[in-house]
PDB file of C-alpha atoms in Angstrom:
ATOM      1  CA  MET A   1     -32.072 125.148  73.173  1.00 57.00           C
ATOM      2  CA  PHE A   2     -35.210 127.111  72.500  1.00 64.00           C
ATOM      3  CA  SER A   3     -38.581 125.043  71.820  1.00 70.00           C
ATOM      4  CA  ILE A   4     -42.080 125.651  71.738  1.00 75.00           C
ATOM      5  CA  VAL A   5     -45.533 123.702  72.505  1.00 82.00           C
ATOM      6  CA  THR A   6     -46.914 125.182  68.581  1.00 83.00           C
ATOM      7  CA  SER A   7     -50.782 123.785  69.574  1.00 87.00           C
ATOM      8  CA  GLN A   8     -50.170 125.614  72.839  1.00 88.00           C
ATOM      9  CA  ALA A   9     -49.395 128.500  71.171  1.00 87.00           C
ATOM     10  CA  ILE A  10     -51.921 128.195  68.427  1.00 89.00           C
ATOM     11  CA  ALA A  11     -54.765 128.569  71.063  1.00 90.00           C
ATOM     12  CA  ASP A  12     -53.323 131.162  72.954  1.00 89.00           C
ATOM     13  CA  CYS A  13     -52.969 133.007  69.920  1.00 88.00           C
ATOM     14  CA  GLU A  14     -56.628 132.733  68.952  1.00 91.00           C
ATOM     15  CA  GLN A  15     -57.356 133.728  72.969  1.00 92.00           C
ATOM     16  CA  LEU A  16     -55.825 137.020  71.604  1.00 90.00           C
ATOM     17  CA  GLU A  17     -57.523 137.520  68.798  1.00 91.00           C
ATOM     18  CA  ARG A  18     -61.094 136.964  70.757  1.00 92.00           C
ATOM     19  CA  CYS A  19     -59.328 139.388  73.236  1.00 90.00           C
ATOM     20  CA  VAL A  20     -58.662 141.768  70.599  1.00 90.00           C
ATOM     21  CA  LEU A  21     -62.796 141.554  68.983  1.00 92.00           C
ATOM     22  CA  GLN A  22     -64.313 142.157  72.436  1.00 91.00           C
ATOM     23  CA  PHE A  23     -61.724 145.545  73.180  1.00 89.00           C
ATOM     24  CA  ALA A  24     -62.822 146.622  69.553  1.00 90.00           C
ATOM     25  CA  ALA A  25     -66.317 145.995  70.528  1.00 92.00           C
ATOM     26  CA  GLN A  26     -65.760 148.097  72.969  1.00 91.00           C
ATOM     27  CA  ASN A  27     -64.395 150.634  72.104  1.00 90.00           C
ATOM     28  CA  LEU A  28     -66.844 150.616  69.669  1.00 91.00           C
ATOM     29  CA  GLU A  29     -69.567 150.748  72.061  1.00 92.00           C
ATOM     30  CA  THR A  30     -67.600 153.144  73.805  1.00 91.00           C
ATOM     31  CA  GLU A  31     -66.871 155.774  70.793  1.00 91.00           C
ATOM     32  CA  ALA A  32     -70.812 155.895  71.192  1.00 92.00           C
ATOM     33  CA  ILE A  33     -71.603 156.593  73.911  1.00 89.00           C
ATOM     34  CA  ILE A  34     -68.909 160.205  73.968  1.00 89.00           C
ATOM     35  CA  ARG A  35     -70.811 161.130  71.187  1.00 89.00           C
ATOM     36  CA  GLU A  36     -74.000 160.616  73.058  1.00 88.00           C
ATOM     37  CA  LEU A  37     -72.658 162.299  75.874  1.00 86.00           C
ATOM     38  CA  GLY A  38     -71.412 165.050  74.009  1.00 84.00           C
ATOM     39  CA  SER A  39     -74.190 166.190  72.771  1.00 83.00           C
ATOM     40  CA  LEU A  40     -75.821 166.810  76.831  1.00 83.00           C
ATOM     41  CA  SER A  41     -74.746 169.928  78.446  1.00 82.00           C
ATOM     42  CA  GLY A  42     -72.588 169.584  82.393  1.00 84.00           C
ATOM     43  CA  MET A  43     -71.232 165.963  80.972  1.00 82.00           C
ATOM     44  CA  GLY A  44     -67.731 168.336  79.856  1.00 85.00           C
ATOM     45  CA  GLU A  45     -65.704 166.367  83.142  1.00 88.00           C
ATOM     46  CA  VAL A  46     -67.410 163.223  82.429  1.00 88.00           C
ATOM     47  CA  LEU A  47     -66.309 163.214  79.205  1.00 90.00           C
ATOM     48  CA  THR A  48     -62.878 163.877  79.799  1.00 91.00           C
ATOM     49  CA  ARG A  49     -62.281 161.214  82.096  1.00 91.00           C
ATOM     50  CA  LEU A  50     -64.432 159.154  79.424  1.00 91.00           C
ATOM     51  CA  LYS A  51     -62.302 159.714  76.043  1.00 92.00           C
ATOM     52  CA  ALA A  52     -58.954 159.565  78.422  1.00 93.00           C
ATOM     53  CA  GLN A  53     -59.978 155.852  79.613  1.00 91.00           C
ATOM     54  CA  HIS A  54     -61.092 155.370  75.624  1.00 92.00           C
ATOM     55  CA  GLY A  55     -57.614 156.460  74.626  1.00 92.00           C
ATOM     56  CA  THR A  56     -56.542 154.076  77.109  1.00 92.00           C
ATOM     57  CA  MET A  57     -58.173 151.445  75.658  1.00 90.00           C
ATOM     58  CA  GLN A  58     -57.066 151.966  72.371  1.00 91.00           C
ATOM     59  CA  GLU A  59     -53.313 151.479  73.646  1.00 92.00           C
ATOM     60  CA  GLU A  60     -54.359 148.560  74.494  1.00 90.00           C
ATOM     61  CA  ASN A  61     -56.041 146.915  71.910  1.00 91.00           C
ATOM     62  CA  ARG A  62     -52.525 148.276  69.937  1.00 92.00           C
ATOM     63  CA  ALA A  63     -50.324 145.730  72.428  1.00 92.00           C
ATOM     64  CA  LEU A  64     -52.628 142.641  72.249  1.00 91.00           C
ATOM     65  CA  ARG A  65     -53.366 143.000  68.538  1.00 91.00           C
ATOM     66  CA  GLN A  66     -49.343 143.110  68.243  1.00 93.00           C
ATOM     67  CA  MET A  67     -49.024 140.399  70.732  1.00 91.00           C
ATOM     68  CA  MET A  68     -51.300 138.568  68.800  1.00 91.00           C
ATOM     69  CA  GLN A  69     -49.524 139.292  65.904  1.00 93.00           C
ATOM     70  CA  ALA A  70     -46.045 138.207  66.822  1.00 92.00           C
ATOM     71  CA  LEU A  71     -47.660 134.521  68.495  1.00 90.00           C
ATOM     72  CA  ASP A  72     -48.929 134.173  64.927  1.00 91.00           C
ATOM     73  CA  LYS A  73     -45.459 135.111  63.184  1.00 93.00           C
ATOM     74  CA  THR A  74     -43.349 133.118  66.119  1.00 90.00           C
ATOM     75  CA  VAL A  75     -45.684 129.690  65.190  1.00 90.00           C
ATOM     76  CA  LEU A  76     -45.327 130.146  61.788  1.00 91.00           C
ATOM     77  CA  TYR A  77     -41.693 130.629  61.901  1.00 90.00           C
ATOM     78  CA  TYR A  78     -41.489 128.276  64.507  1.00 89.00           C
ATOM     79  CA  ARG A  79     -42.820 125.208  62.464  1.00 88.00           C
ATOM     80  CA  ASN A  80     -41.273 126.174  59.034  1.00 90.00           C
ATOM     81  CA  CYS A  81     -38.082 126.003  60.485  1.00 88.00           C
ATOM     82  CA  GLU A  82     -38.721 122.940  62.077  1.00 84.00           C
ATOM     83  CA  ASN A  83     -40.049 121.165  58.810  1.00 83.00           C
ATOM     84  CA  ARG A  84     -36.774 122.901  57.168  1.00 85.00           C
ATOM     85  CA  ILE A  85     -34.546 120.751  59.815  1.00 82.00           C
ATOM     86  CA  CYS A  86     -36.400 117.989  58.647  1.00 78.00           C
ATOM     87  CA  GLU A  87     -36.190 118.436  55.044  1.00 78.00           C
ATOM     88  CA  ASN A  88     -32.670 118.752  55.267  1.00 76.00           C
ATOM     89  CA  GLY A  89     -32.086 115.585  57.591  1.00 71.00           C
ATOM     90  CA  GLU A  90     -34.131 113.374  55.490  1.00 69.00           C
ATOM     91  CA  GLN A  91     -32.065 114.705  52.499  1.00 71.00           C
ATOM     92  CA  SER A  92     -28.641 114.146  53.781  1.00 67.00           C
ATOM     93  CA  MET A  93     -29.358 110.658  54.841  1.00 65.00           C
ATOM     94  CA  ILE A  94     -26.446 108.173  52.458  1.00 68.00           C
ATOM     95  CA  ARG A  95     -28.401 104.722  51.418  1.00 70.00           C
ATOM     96  CA  TYR A  96     -25.986 102.443  50.341  1.00 70.00           C
ATOM     97  CA  ALA A  97     -26.851  99.450  48.127  1.00 75.00           C
ATOM     98  CA  ARG A  98     -26.277  96.326  50.246  1.00 76.00           C
ATOM     99  CA  ARG A  99     -23.837  93.850  48.495  1.00 76.00           C
ATOM    100  CA  GLU A 100     -22.949  90.061  48.821  1.00 75.00           C
ATOM    101  CA  ILE A 101     -19.768  89.019  50.664  1.00 75.00           C
ATOM    102  CA  GLY A 102     -18.681  85.745  50.125  1.00 72.00           C
ATOM    103  CA  MET A 103     -15.910  83.507  51.525  1.00 72.00           C
ATOM    104  CA  ASN A 104     -12.730  83.366  50.053  1.00 70.00           C
ATOM    105  CA  ASP A 105     -10.752  79.412  50.068  1.00 71.00           C
ATOM    106  CA  PHE A 106      -7.423  80.540  49.770  1.00 68.00           C
ATOM    107  CA  SER A 107      -5.990  76.928  50.983  1.00 70.00           C
ATOM    108  CA  GLN A 108      -5.277  75.605  48.075  1.00 71.00           C
ATOM    109  CA  ILE A 109      -3.210  78.780  46.381  1.00 72.00           C
ATOM    110  CA  SER A 110      -1.026  78.373  49.492  1.00 67.00           C
ATOM    111  CA  ASP A 111       0.907  75.120  48.434  1.00 68.00           C
ATOM    112  CA  LEU A 112       1.047  77.075  45.365  1.00 68.00           C
ATOM    113  CA  LEU A 113       2.573  80.080  46.707  1.00 68.00           C
ATOM    114  CA  GLY A 114       5.066  77.766  48.497  1.00 67.00           C
ATOM    115  CA  GLU A 115       6.401  76.765  44.997  1.00 63.00           C
ATOM    116  CA  VAL A 116       6.824  79.951  43.004  1.00 59.00           C
ATOM    117  CA  LEU A 117       9.018  81.313  46.786  1.00 58.00           C
ATOM    118  CA  TRP A 118      11.292  78.089  46.471  1.00 55.00           C
ATOM    119  CA  GLU A 119      12.038  78.673  43.354  1.00 53.00           C
TER     120      GLU A 119
END
């Protein structure tokens, strides 16, 4: 059976979001460095390696963002499904009204039935 601890999944999603924001900040900083180094002479080889690393960083940032979104959607869908199951369970309960049960004494009737049967 599939089950998750939603509080842990939410905490992990928030941690992934912080990582995504850090990656985005580092990405912007790397872009600024690439622009600055582009204006200097003799930095062709360094720029090539730095651009390759920048591309790798962007791919990792996209992967982290997708993981964060997937985890967020998983928690959302899980909670919705769990709520639907609970609601269906509560709606399907049948409550019967309480009824009073009485005792009948048929000892008096047996004499009458005896008379009817003998006739």
